[in-house]
Structure formats: C-alpha cells, structure tokens
XYZ file of C-alpha atoms in Angstrom:
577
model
C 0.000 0.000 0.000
C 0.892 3.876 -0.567
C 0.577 6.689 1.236
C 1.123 10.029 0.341
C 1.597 13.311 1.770
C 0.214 16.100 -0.524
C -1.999 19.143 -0.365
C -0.216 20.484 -2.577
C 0.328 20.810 -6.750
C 2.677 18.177 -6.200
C 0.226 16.045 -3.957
C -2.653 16.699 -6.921
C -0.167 15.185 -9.833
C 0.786 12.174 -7.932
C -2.958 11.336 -7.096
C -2.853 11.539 -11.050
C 0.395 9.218 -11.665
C -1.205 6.375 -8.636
C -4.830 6.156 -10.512
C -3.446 4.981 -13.702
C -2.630 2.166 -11.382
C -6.316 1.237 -10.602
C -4.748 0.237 -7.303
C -5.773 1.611 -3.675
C -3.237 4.395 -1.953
C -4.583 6.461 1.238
C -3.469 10.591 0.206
C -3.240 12.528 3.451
C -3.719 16.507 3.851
C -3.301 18.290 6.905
C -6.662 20.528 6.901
C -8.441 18.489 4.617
C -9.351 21.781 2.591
C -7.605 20.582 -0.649
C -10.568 19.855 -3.805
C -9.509 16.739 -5.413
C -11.157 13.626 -6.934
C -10.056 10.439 -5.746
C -11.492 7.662 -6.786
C -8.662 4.113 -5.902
C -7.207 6.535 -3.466
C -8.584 6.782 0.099
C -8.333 9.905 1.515
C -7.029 10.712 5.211
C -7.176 14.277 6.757
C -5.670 15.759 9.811
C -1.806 16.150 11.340
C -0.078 13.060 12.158
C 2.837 12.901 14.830
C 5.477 10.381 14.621
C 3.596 8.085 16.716
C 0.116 8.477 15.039
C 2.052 8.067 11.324
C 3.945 4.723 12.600
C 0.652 3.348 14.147
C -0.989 4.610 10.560
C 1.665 2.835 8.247
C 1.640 -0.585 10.715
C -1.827 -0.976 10.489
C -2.651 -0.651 6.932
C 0.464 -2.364 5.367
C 1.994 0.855 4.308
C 5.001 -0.360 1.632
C 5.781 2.435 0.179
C 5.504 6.792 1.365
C 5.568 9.616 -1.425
C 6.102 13.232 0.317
C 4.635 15.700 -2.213
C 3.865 17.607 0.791
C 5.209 21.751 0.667
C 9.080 22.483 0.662
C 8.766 24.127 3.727
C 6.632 21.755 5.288
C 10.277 20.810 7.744
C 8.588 18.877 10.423
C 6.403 16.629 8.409
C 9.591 15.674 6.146
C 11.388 15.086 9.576
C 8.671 13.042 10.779
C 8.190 10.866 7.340
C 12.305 10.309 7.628
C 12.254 9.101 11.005
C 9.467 6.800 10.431
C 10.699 5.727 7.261
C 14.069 4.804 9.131
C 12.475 3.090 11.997
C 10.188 0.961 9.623
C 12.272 0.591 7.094
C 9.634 2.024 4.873
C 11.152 3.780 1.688
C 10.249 7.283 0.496
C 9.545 9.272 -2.698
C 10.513 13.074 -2.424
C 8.551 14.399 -5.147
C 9.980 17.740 -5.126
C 9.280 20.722 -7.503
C 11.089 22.650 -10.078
C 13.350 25.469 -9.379
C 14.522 28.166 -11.638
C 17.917 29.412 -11.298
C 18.186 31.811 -8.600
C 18.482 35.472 -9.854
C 21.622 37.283 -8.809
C 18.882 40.412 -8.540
C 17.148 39.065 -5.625
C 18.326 39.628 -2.020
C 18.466 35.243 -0.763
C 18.005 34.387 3.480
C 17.673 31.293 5.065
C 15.676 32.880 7.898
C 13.487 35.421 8.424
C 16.196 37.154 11.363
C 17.867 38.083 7.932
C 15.676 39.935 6.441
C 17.073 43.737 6.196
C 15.081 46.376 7.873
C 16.590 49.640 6.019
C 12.502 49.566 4.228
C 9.171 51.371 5.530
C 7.010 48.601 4.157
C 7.186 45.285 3.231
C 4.492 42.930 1.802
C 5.106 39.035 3.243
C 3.724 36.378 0.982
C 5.290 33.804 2.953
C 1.677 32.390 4.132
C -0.168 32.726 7.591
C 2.229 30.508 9.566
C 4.833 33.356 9.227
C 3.307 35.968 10.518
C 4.266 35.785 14.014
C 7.626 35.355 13.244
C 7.383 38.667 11.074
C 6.027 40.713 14.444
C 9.826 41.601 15.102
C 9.748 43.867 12.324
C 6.900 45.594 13.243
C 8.771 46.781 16.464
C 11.146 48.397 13.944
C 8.908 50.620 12.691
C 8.306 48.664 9.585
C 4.485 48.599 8.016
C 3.851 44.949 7.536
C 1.270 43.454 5.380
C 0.302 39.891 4.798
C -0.745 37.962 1.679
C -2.786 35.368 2.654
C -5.583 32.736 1.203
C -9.324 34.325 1.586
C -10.113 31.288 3.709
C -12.220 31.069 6.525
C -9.390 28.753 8.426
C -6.631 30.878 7.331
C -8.317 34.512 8.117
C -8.449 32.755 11.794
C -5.586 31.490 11.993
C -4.187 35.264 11.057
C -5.944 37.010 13.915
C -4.857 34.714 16.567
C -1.036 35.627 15.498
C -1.434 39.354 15.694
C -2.802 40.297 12.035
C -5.479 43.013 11.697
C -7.880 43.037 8.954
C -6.043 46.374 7.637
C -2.773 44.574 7.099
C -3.994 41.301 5.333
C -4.772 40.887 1.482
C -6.009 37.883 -0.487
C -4.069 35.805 -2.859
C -3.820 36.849 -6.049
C -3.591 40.591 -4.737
C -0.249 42.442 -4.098
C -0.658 45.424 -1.870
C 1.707 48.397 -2.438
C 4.975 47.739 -0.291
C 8.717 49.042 -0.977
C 9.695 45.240 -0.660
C 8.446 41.805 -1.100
C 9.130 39.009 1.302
C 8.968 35.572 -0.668
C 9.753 31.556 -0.182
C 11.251 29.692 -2.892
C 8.316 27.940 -3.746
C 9.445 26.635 -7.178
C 7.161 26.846 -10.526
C 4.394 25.279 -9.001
C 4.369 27.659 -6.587
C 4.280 30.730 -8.803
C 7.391 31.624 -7.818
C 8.238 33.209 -11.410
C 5.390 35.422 -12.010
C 5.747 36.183 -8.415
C 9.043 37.556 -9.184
C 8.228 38.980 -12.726
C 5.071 40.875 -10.611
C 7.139 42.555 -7.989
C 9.926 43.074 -10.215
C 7.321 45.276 -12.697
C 6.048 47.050 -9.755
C 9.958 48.090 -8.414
C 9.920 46.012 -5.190
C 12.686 44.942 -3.663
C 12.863 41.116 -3.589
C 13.436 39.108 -0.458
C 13.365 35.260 -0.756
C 13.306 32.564 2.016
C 15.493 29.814 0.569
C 14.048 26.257 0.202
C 15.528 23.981 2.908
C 17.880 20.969 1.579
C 16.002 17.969 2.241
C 17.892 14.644 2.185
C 15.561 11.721 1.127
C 17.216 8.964 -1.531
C 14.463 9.161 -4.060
C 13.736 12.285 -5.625
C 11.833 12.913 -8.158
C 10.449 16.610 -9.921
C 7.786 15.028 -12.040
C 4.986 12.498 -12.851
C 7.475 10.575 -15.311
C 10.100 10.553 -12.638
C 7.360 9.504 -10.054
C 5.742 6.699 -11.877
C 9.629 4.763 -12.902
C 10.059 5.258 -9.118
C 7.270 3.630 -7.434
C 7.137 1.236 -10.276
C 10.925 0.227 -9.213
C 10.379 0.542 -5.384
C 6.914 -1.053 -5.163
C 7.070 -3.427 -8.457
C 3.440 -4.794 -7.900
C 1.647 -1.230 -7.712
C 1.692 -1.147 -11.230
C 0.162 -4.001 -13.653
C 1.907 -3.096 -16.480
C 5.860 -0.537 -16.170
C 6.801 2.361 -18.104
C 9.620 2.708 -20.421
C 11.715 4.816 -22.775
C 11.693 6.025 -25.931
C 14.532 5.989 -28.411
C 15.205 10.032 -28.039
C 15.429 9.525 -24.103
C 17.993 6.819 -24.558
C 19.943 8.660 -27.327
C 19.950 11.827 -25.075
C 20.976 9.921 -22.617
C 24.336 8.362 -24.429
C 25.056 11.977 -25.641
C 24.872 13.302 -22.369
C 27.025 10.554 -20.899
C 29.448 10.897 -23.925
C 29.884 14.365 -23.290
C 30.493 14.354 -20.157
C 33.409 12.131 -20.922
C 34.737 14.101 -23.507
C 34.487 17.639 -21.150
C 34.837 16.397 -18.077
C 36.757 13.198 -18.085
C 33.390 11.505 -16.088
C 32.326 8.408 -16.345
C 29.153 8.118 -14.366
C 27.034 5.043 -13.842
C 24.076 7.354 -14.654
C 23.191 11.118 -16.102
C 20.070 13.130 -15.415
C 17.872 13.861 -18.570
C 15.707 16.770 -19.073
C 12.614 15.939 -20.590
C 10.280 18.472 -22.600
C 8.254 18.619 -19.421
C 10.781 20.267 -17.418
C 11.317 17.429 -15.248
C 14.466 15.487 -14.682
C 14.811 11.833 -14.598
C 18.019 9.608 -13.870
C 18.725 6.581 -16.745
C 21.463 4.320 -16.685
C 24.265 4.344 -19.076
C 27.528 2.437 -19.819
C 30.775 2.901 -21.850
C 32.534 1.433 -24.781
C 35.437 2.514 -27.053
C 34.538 6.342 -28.271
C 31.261 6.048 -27.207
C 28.571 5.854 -24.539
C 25.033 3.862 -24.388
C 21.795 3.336 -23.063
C 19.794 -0.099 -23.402
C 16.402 0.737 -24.750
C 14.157 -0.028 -21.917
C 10.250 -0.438 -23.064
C 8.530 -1.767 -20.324
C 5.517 -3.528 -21.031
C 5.119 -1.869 -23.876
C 5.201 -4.272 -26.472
C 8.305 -2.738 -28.948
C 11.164 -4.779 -30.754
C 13.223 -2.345 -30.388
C 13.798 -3.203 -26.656
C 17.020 -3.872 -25.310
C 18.566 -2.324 -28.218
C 21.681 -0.659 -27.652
C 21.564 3.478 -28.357
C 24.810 4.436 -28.712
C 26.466 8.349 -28.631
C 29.551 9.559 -29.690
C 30.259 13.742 -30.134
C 33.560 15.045 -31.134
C 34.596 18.772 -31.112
C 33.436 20.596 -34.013
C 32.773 23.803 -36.309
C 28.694 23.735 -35.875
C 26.679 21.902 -33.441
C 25.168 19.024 -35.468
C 23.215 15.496 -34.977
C 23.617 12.672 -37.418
C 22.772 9.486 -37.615
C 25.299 6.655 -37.680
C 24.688 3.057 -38.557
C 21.514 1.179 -37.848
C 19.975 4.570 -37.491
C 17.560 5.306 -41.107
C 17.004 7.863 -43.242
C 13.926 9.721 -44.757
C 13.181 9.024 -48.039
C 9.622 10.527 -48.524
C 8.166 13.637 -47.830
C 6.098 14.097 -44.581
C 8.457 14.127 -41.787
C 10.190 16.591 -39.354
C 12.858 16.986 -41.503
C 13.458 15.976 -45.571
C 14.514 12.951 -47.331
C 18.308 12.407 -46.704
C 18.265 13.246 -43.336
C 18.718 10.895 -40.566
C 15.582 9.687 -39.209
C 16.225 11.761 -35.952
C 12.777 13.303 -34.969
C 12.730 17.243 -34.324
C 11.729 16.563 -30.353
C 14.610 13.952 -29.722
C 16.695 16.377 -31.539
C 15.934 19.212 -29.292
C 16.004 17.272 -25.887
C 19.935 16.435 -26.869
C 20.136 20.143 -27.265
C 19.079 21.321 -24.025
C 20.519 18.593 -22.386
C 24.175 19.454 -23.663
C 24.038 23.277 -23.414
C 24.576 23.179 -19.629
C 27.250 20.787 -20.224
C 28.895 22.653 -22.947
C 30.217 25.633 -20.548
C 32.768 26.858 -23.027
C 30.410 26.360 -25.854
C 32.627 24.891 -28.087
C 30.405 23.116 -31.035
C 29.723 19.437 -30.882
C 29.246 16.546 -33.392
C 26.441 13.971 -31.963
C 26.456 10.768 -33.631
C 23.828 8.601 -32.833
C 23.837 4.719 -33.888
C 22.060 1.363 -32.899
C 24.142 -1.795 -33.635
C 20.952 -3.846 -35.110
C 19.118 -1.039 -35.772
C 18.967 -2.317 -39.771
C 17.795 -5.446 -39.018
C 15.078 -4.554 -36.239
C 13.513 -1.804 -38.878
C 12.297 -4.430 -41.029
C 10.177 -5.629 -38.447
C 8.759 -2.151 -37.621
C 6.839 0.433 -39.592
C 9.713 1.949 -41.544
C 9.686 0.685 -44.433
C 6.321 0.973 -45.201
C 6.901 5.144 -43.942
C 9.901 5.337 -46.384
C 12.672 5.006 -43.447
C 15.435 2.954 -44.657
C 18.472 1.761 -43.112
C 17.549 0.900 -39.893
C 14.946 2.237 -37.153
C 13.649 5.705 -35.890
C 14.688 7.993 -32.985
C 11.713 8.888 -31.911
C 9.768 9.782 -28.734
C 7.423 13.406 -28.050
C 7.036 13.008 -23.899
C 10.396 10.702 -23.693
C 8.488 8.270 -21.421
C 6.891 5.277 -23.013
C 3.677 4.487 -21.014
C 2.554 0.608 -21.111
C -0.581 1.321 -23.179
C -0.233 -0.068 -26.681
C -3.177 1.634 -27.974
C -1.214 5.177 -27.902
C 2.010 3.800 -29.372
C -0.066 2.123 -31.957
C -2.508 5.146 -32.948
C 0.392 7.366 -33.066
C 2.211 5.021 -35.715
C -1.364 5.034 -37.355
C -1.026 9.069 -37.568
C 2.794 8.917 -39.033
C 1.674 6.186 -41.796
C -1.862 8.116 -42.655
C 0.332 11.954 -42.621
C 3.064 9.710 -45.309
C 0.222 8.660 -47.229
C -1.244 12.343 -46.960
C 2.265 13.595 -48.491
C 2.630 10.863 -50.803
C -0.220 12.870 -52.836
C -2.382 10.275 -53.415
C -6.676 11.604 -52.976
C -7.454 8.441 -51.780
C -6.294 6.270 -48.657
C -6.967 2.120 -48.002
C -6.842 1.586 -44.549
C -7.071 -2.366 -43.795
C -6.793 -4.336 -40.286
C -3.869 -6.260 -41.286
C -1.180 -7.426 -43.970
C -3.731 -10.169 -45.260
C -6.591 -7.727 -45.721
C -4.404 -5.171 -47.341
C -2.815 -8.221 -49.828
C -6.283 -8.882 -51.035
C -7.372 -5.391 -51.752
C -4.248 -4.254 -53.231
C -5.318 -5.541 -56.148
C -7.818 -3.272 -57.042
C -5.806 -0.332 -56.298
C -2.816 -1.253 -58.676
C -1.953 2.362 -59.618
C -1.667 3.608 -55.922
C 1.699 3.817 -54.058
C 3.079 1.931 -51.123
C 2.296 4.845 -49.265
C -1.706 5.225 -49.812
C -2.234 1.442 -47.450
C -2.246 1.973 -43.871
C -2.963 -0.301 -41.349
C -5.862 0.097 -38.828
C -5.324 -3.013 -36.391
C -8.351 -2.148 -34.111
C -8.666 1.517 -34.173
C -11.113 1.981 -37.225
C -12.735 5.280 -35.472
C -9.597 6.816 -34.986
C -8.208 6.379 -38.300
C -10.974 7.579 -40.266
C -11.181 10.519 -38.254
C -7.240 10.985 -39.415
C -8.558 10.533 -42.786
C -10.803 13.498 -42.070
C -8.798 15.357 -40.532
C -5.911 15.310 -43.153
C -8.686 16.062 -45.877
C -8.738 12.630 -47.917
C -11.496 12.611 -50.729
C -11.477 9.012 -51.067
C -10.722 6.425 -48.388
C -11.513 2.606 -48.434
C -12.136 0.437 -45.634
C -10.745 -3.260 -46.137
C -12.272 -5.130 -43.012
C -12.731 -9.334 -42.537
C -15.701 -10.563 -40.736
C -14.067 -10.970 -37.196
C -14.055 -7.025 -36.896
C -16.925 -6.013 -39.330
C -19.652 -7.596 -37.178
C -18.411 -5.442 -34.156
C -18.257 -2.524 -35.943
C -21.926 -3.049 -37.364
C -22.485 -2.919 -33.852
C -21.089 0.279 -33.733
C -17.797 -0.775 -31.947
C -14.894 1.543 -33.791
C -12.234 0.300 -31.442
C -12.503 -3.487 -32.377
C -9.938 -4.427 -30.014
C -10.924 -7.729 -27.813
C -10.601 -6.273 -24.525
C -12.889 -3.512 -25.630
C -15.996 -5.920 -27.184
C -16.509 -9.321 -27.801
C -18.590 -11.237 -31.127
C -22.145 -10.612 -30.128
C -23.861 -13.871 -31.264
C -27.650 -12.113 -30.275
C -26.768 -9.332 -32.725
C -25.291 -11.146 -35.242
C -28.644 -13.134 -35.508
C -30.301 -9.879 -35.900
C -28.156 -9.761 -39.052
C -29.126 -13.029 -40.175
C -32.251 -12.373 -40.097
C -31.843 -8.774 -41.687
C -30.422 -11.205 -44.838
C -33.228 -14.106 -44.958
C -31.047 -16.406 -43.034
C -32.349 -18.371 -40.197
C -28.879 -20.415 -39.058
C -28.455 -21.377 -35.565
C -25.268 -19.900 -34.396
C -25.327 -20.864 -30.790
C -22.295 -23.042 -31.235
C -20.048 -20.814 -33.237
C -16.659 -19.178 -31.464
C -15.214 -17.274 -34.161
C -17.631 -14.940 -36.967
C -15.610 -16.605 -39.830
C -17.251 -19.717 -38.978
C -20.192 -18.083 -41.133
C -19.075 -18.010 -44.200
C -19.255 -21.678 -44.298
C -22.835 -21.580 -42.652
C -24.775 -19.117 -44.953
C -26.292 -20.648 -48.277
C -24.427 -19.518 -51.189
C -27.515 -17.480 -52.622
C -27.843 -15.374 -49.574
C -23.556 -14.666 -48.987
C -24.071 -11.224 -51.201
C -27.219 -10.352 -48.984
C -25.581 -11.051 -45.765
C -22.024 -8.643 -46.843
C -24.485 -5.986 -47.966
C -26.290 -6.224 -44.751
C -23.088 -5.788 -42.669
C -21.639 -3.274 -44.788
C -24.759 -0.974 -44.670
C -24.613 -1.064 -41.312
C -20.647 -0.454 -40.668
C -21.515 2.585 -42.917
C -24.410 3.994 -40.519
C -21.017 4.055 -37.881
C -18.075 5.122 -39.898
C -19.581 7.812 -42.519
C -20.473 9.967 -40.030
C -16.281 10.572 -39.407
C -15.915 11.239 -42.919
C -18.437 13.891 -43.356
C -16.314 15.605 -46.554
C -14.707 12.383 -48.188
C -16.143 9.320 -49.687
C -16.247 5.829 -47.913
C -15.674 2.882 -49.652
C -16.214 -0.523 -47.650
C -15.010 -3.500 -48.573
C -16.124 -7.053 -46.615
C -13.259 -9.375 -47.413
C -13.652 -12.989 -46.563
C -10.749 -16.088 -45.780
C -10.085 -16.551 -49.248
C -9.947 -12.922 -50.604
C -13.248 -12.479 -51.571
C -14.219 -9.044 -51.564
C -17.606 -7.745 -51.374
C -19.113 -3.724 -51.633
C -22.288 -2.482 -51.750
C -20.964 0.418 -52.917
C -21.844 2.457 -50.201
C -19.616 5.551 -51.550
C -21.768 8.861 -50.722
C-alpha cells in the first residue's frame, strides 16, 4: 500500500500518476481543505505525529511513502524520515522545479535576515509566518500579509497578531517598498511572483528552500511513476519505459560528459520536454557511450537495443545518424529525405541537455547509432513510412507508457500523414497485412504509401482521414471485426468488445437467413454456414450497417467498404456517398 503526503500541486499530480494504477493508496492533507477527486485513493485528513504516522503505516500495510507535501513543510519531512528509518519504509521526495536563482534578488535562510533599512514590506510567505514577522513591526516597519481568503486561514491570522487592515487575499499584491517571498518553485508561482514585484519596483526578499535529504527524488509524474514502479514493483500491472530520443539523449549526455569532463558516471540526469528530470542508466565502450532501450511492457522490438552516442569537437553543433539509425526518403516528416531519421523533439532534448554541459560552448558533433538497428527496422513500420536503413529515434514526452493503444494510434497518424504527403486523394486503410494483400489488387496504380494499417482503431483512423482532408478512403475489413463494428464498436480491439452472437442473428435475419449460431466461437465460422444465394445479402447487410457508424467521421470524403472474406473475396455495396 501507498501513502502520500500532498496538499499540494505536487500532492494533486501524484494522485494523477497512482490512478493509472487502478490500485488503492490512502493521500493525506493536513486541513483536509484541498478539492480533489479520488477515486482508488482513500483519503485521510488531519496532522499526524510520529507516533500516530507509525501506528498509521503498521496498520494498513503501508510499503511504500511519497512526500509531495510543501518544501517548507520541515517537520512533516522530519517526521516521514524518522518513520521511514524506523520501519524501514522507503520514500519518494517528489519535489518541484526550481529556476535558477536570480543574482537580482536579495536570498536568506531565515526570516532574522531579512534587512530592515525599508518602511514597508508585503510578506507572501503564508499565515504561519506571521508571528515570526512581528519583530519587524517593532522596527517601525508597516507589515502586510498575503494570505488565502479562507475562513481557516483569516483565523488562523488574527490569533497571530494580524489586523484586517494589514492582510490581502491571494492573487492581490498590496503596495509595499519590498516583497518578502519563499522559494516555492514553478508550481508555486514563484516566477510570475518575481516577474510581478519586479514590474512594480519592489525589492525582492526570498526565504530559501531547505535541503532535504531523502534517496528518491523525483520533480515530475514521469520521474514519479519509474520510481514507485521500481520501489513497489506490484503497484503497477503493467511498467513504463523509454523512448529511443530519451535513450539517445541519454548516451550523448554521458558521452559528453566524458569528452568535457573526463566523467564516467554510472548514470546522467535527462531533461525531458516537461521540465522534469529523470536519472537513466548508461555504460561505456570505445569512443562512445550507451543506453539499453528499456520499453517496459510496452510491447516494442526495439527493446534492449543498444543506443549508442559519440560527439567530437566541431565547427557547428550538429546530430547525425550513424549506422543502424535510417534515413527519410519521402516527404512528410520533421525533416526531408536524406536526413537521418532523428525526430525534431529527440533532436531538441539532446540540445538542451548538452548546453549546460557545454560551458565553453565549443560546437559538438552527436552521432547517434544502434548496432541492429537495420535489421530490427524491417520488423517495424519503416519501411512501409519510407525510413530505410535501420529504425527511428523517436519519442514526443520521452516516457513510453505501457498502453499499446497510444504507441499504436500514433504510428497510425505517421503512416496516414506519409500517405497524406505521398499525394495520393485516396487512402486504403485495412486491419492487417492479409486484408491489405487482397485489396491491393484493385488499387494497382496507388503507391506503397496510400495502405495503412488500422489493427483495431477503425474510429480513430478515419477521423485521421478526415482530418488530413482525404477525398477518397476505403475500408478493407474481414468478418471478425466487421460484425463489431456493425455494432457500432470503432475500437474493435478484444478487450474492448466481444462477437455478439444475439446481434449477429439480428443480421441473419436482416439477410433471410435463419442459421443457428449458438455453437459458433469465431464470426468466420459463417461463411461456411450461410447458403451460397444469400452470402451477397448477408455482406451488404453488414456493410450498410458499418456505414451507418463510420460515414459519419468522414463527413467531406467518400467511404468505400469492402467485406473481405478467408479466401480474398471481396464484397461492396458500394456504399460511396
């Protein structure tokens, strides 16, 4: 089991990360005030001591803590490290991001330090901080407070000193000569805090963060998820893993830290286009560094494929691919034919992740290559897309999540934008390399390009085809899926719907047919069942109603669908509009 500490932005992404789990976690506030939805996660409310948090974490099999409570929140972190000691219980900092700090802005680590050569000075450092601001007061210094318009907190406020002249709501800034600030991070505003009272000519005081100390740290949901998934392996039915760009940044990063810096470590932080940081493991061979490709449960061939980086000094800063690493040969991509098949987001996530590396700027040469790269392609998409040579370095969030359906729908898009670019007006889109053999032939004159495969996703694709503006697109489909689409099932994917034999009667008897199907496990089995005089009926009968489903995503093209059956038979009712 999981608890977490939150109450916080932190506290509402990990509630987000633990219910793609569909597993129970208790999520504990301190006031309770906090509006979120749970619904696997239990929610608990009210301070706990050390002794109430042990007695908590012993009595409901607590496994595993996450603090995504506030920064400055010290004596709850103390509390969660000493009961994480004496239980042996580990923990999950899930911290936030910090920008640099600004060279303009006057840092303390307590409030004793904050100067008093001001009148005024507006505190945004919450209600728990205004008794310790009363000192300054007694130097003659107008105080005001910044605080939430809260019933709890206006209470709280008053019973520390506070009159009702000197507080303000959040997002209000009264007039002050200076601004009194915590390092709350970007979560926290802390930017547009600082832009704010920069535009108004304030003078900027800022509360550092304190250094907390806990093993596992993480600054975002990516980072959160590989965590718990490694700490508490069972939370999670199905891991996360990589994509290619992650694992390429990470060998360039290693690589050039080499090269600079003469390091060699085990393994580098990598900036993702989130903002957040995560750690991946690396290793080291002659003139260049690697990372294993790590998919999860994601079912890819490219895992365990070694990424490899090399970067030599140079006169530009340039990325090229090395062997097993393709090229574009068609129109349609990031970048045009000739160019390594090096995707513009991987691309950018090496940049950013060398800059800060690079302190002397000197330009770089990244290589990128994958050892059996060339012979892994041919059992991917590429060729079919025009990559040759070996596979893609791809990857938009970096993180592979372990659902399929979005790695598969976003190959869909690449295939249906080639076809798109290949300039053909119409499209085929079939479930499958037997579907699409059979209705190739009818389409002789087409290219390579114009046939993209559906698997399950027969909604989504057409409304790709839509979207992209195709006049003509034909639907190849086999019985198996065309009786669940007649039911108006788009996403024909077995853990989504199953053959429903009470329906397919209904069809039957739509046709004149009056077969007993009770004992049939697989729709194919009709073909063999339904006299040869009614066969045509019975395809015209499933087709009209697949249309009544699918036309509607097409509402400027014309739909073409084709009922193909185990020997290639294809039958259309021509239900173009």
């Amino acid at each position: 089991m999981v608890l977490v500490f939150g109450g916080t932005t932190e506290g509402r992404k990990a509630v987000e990360v633990l219910e793609e789990a569909g597993t129970t976690y208790y999520y504990s506030t301190k006031t309770g005030e906090q509006d979120i939805a749970l619904h696997h996660g239990k929610r608990i409310d009210g301070a706990m001591d050390a002794e109430a948090m042990q007695t908590f974490c012993r009595e409901h099999d607590i496994r595993l803590m996450v603090d995504a409570a506030h920064p400055f929140a010290l004596q709850l972190h103390k509390t969660i490290a000493q009961i994480s000691e004496k239980q042996n219980i580990p923990v999950i900092r899930y911290e936030r991001i910090y920008p640099p700090r600004d060279s303009d802005i006057t840092w303390i680590d307590d409030y004793s330090q904050i100067p008093t050569d001001i009148h005024s000075l507006l505190a945004t450092t919450g209600v728990q901080s205004i008794s310790k601001l009363k000192y300054l007061e007694a130097e003659g210094i107008k105080v005001s407070y910044r605080i939430l318009n809260r019933e709890s907190s206006i209470h709280l406020a008053h019973q520390q000193g506070a009159t009702d002249e000197q507080l303000c709501f959040y997002p209000q800034m009264a007039e002050a000569e200076a601004v009194l600030m915590k390092e709350s991070g970007e979560s926290g505003g802390f930017s547009e805090k600082i832009a704010e009272a920069k535009e108004k000519g304030m003078r900027i005081f800022a509360l550092k963060r304190p250094e907390l100390s806990f093993r596992h740290c993480v600054n975002g949901p990516y980072g959160l998820r590989r965590a718990v998934e490694k700490l508490l392996p069972k939370f999670y039915p199905l891991h996360s893993g990589l994509t290619t760009g992650t694992c390429a940044t990470a060998a360039a990063v290693a690589a050039t830290l080499r090269l600079i810096k003469g390091e060699t470590p085990d393994e580098v932080p990598v900036l993702l286009p989130n903002g957040e940081t995560i750690m991946v493991a690396i290793g080291y061979g002659e003139g260049y560094a690697y990372c294993i490709k790590e998919a999860g449960d994601d079912p890819d061939v490219t895992n365990g494929l070694e990424i490899r980086a090399s970067v030599e000094p140079a006169e530009s800063f340039e990325i090229y691919g090395g062997k097993g690493v393709g090229k574009f040969t068609l129109p349609g991509f990031d970048y045009p034919p000739g160019e390594a098949a090096i995707n513009k987001a991987p691309r950018e996530m090496i940049r950013h992740n060398l800059e800060p590396l690079n302190i002397d700027y000197s330009p770089l040469t990244i290589t990128i290559s994958v050892p059996q790269g060339a012979e892994i392609a041919l059992r991917t998409f590429n060729p079919r897309l025009g990559i040759e040579g070996g596979i893609s370095i791809i990857g938009v969030s970096g993180i592979v999540k372990p659902f399929s359906e979005e790695a598969f729908i976003d190959s869909i898009r690449k295939c249906m934008t080639i076809a798109k670019a290949s300039g053909s007006e119409r499209v085929v889109i079939n479930s499958g390399g037997k579907s699409e053999r059979f209705v190739k032939s009818l389409y002789p004159n087409l290219p390579q390009q114009a046939f993209v495969e559906y698997g399950n996703y027969i909604g989504e694709t057409l409304k790709m085809a839509n979207e992209l503006g195709f006049k003509y697109v034909t639907l190849g489909v086999m019985l198996g899926k065309a009786v669940k689409l007649a039911d108006g099932h788009l996403d024909t994917h077995s853990r989504k719907t199953t053959m429903d034999k009470g329906f397919i009667a209904q069809l039957l008897k739509e046709s004149g047919c009056d077969n007993d199907i009770n004992n049939i496990t697989l729709a194919r089995e009709l073909w063999a069942m339904i006299p040869s005089d009614k066969v045509n009926t019975f395809a015209s009968t499933i087709i009209h109603h697949c249309a009544e489903y699918c036309n509607p995503l097409l509402p400027n093209g014309n739909l073409t669908i084709l009922l193909i059956d185990d020997e290639g038979r294809i039958y259309n009712s021509k239900m173009e509009k």
